[in-house]
Coordinates of C-alpha atoms in Angstrom, one line a residue:
X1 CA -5.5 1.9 15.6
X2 CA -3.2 -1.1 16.9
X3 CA -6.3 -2.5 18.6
X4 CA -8.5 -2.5 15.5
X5 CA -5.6 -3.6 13.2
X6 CA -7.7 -7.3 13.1
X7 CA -10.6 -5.5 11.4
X8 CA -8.2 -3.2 9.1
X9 CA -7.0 -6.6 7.7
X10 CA -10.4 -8.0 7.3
X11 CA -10.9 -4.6 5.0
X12 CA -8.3 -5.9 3.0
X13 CA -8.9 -8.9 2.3
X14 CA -12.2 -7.7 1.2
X15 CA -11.0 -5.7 -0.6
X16 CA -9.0 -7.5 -2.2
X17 CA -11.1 -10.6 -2.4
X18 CA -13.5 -8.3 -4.2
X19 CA -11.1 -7.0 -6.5
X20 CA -12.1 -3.4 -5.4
X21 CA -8.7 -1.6 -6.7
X22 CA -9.6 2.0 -5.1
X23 CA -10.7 0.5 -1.9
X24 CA -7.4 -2.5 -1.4
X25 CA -5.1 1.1 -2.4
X26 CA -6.5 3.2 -0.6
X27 CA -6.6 1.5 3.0
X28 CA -3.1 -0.4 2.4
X29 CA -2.0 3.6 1.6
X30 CA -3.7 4.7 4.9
X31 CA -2.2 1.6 7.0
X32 CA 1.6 2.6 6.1
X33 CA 1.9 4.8 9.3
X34 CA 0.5 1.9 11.5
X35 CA 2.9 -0.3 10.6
X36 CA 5.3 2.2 10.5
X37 CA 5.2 2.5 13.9
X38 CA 4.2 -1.1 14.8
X39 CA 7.9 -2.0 13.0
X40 CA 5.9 -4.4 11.1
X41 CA 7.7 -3.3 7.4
X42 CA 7.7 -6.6 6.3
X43 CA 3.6 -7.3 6.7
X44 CA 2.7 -3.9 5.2
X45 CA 5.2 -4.5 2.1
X46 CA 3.3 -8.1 2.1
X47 CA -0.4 -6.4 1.8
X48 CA 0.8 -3.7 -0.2
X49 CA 1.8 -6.2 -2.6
X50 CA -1.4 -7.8 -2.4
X51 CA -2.7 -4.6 -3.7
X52 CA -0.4 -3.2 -6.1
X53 CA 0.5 -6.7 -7.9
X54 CA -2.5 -7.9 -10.0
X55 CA -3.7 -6.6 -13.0
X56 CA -7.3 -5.2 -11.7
X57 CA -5.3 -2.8 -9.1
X58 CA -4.1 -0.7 -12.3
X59 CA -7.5 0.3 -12.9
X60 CA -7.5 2.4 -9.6
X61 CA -7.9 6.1 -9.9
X62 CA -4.1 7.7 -10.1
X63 CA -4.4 9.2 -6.3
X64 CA -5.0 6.0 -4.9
X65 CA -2.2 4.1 -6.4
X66 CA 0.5 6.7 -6.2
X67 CA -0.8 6.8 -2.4
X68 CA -0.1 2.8 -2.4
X69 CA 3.1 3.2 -4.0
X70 CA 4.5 5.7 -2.1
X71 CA 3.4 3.2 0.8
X72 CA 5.5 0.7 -0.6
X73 CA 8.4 2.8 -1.4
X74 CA 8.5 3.9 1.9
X75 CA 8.3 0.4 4.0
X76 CA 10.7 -1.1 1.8
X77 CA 13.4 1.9 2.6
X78 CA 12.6 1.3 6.6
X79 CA 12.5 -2.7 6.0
X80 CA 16.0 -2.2 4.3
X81 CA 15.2 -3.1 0.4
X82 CA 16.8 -0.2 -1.2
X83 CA 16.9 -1.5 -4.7
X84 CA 13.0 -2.1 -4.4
X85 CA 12.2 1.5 -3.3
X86 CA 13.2 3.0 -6.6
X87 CA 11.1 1.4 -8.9
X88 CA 8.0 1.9 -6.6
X89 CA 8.7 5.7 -6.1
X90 CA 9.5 5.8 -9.9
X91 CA 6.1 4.5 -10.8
X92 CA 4.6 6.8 -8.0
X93 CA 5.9 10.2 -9.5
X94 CA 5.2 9.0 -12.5
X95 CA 1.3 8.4 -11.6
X96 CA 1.4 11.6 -9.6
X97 CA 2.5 13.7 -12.6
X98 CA 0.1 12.6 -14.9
X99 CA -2.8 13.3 -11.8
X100 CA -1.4 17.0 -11.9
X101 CA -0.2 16.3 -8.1

């Protein structure tokens, strides 16, 4: 996927140009593992952000969100932010309870 990560980030900002909650989750979810592995924590917290911050990203279904947060929760462990994990895998069970997952 490194070689297509150009076009992944054009999805995003479509996304989230668009304001297109499911979609903006959704990918930035999917992407963790790219960057993951990339060791770029500190640009997949920064898009994740992007998608989790605003208002209109609430209105995502449950899956997709918990996804994002989990995301979130795990890039800021591996970029070192241990007080920031919490809070995102807090909110992340929380969503993933009331979804019954």
């Amino acid at each position: 996927m490194a070689p297509d990560q150009d076009n992944l980030r054009a999805a995003l900002v479509w996304a989230i140009e668009q304001q297109q909650a499911e979609a903006a989750l959704r990918l930035a979810g999917a992407m963790v593992w790219l960057w993951w592995v990339l060791g770029q924590f500190g640009e997949g917290r920064a898009w994740l952000d992007r998608a989790l911050v605003p208002e209109w990203s609430r209105s995502a279904p449950a899956t997709a969100r918990s996804k994002a947060l989990y995301a979130a929760g795990c890039l800021a462990h591996y970029h070192g932010d241990e007080a920031g994990v919490g809070p995102l895998l807090d909110e992340c069970e929380a969503l993933s309870r009331t979804a019954g997952d």
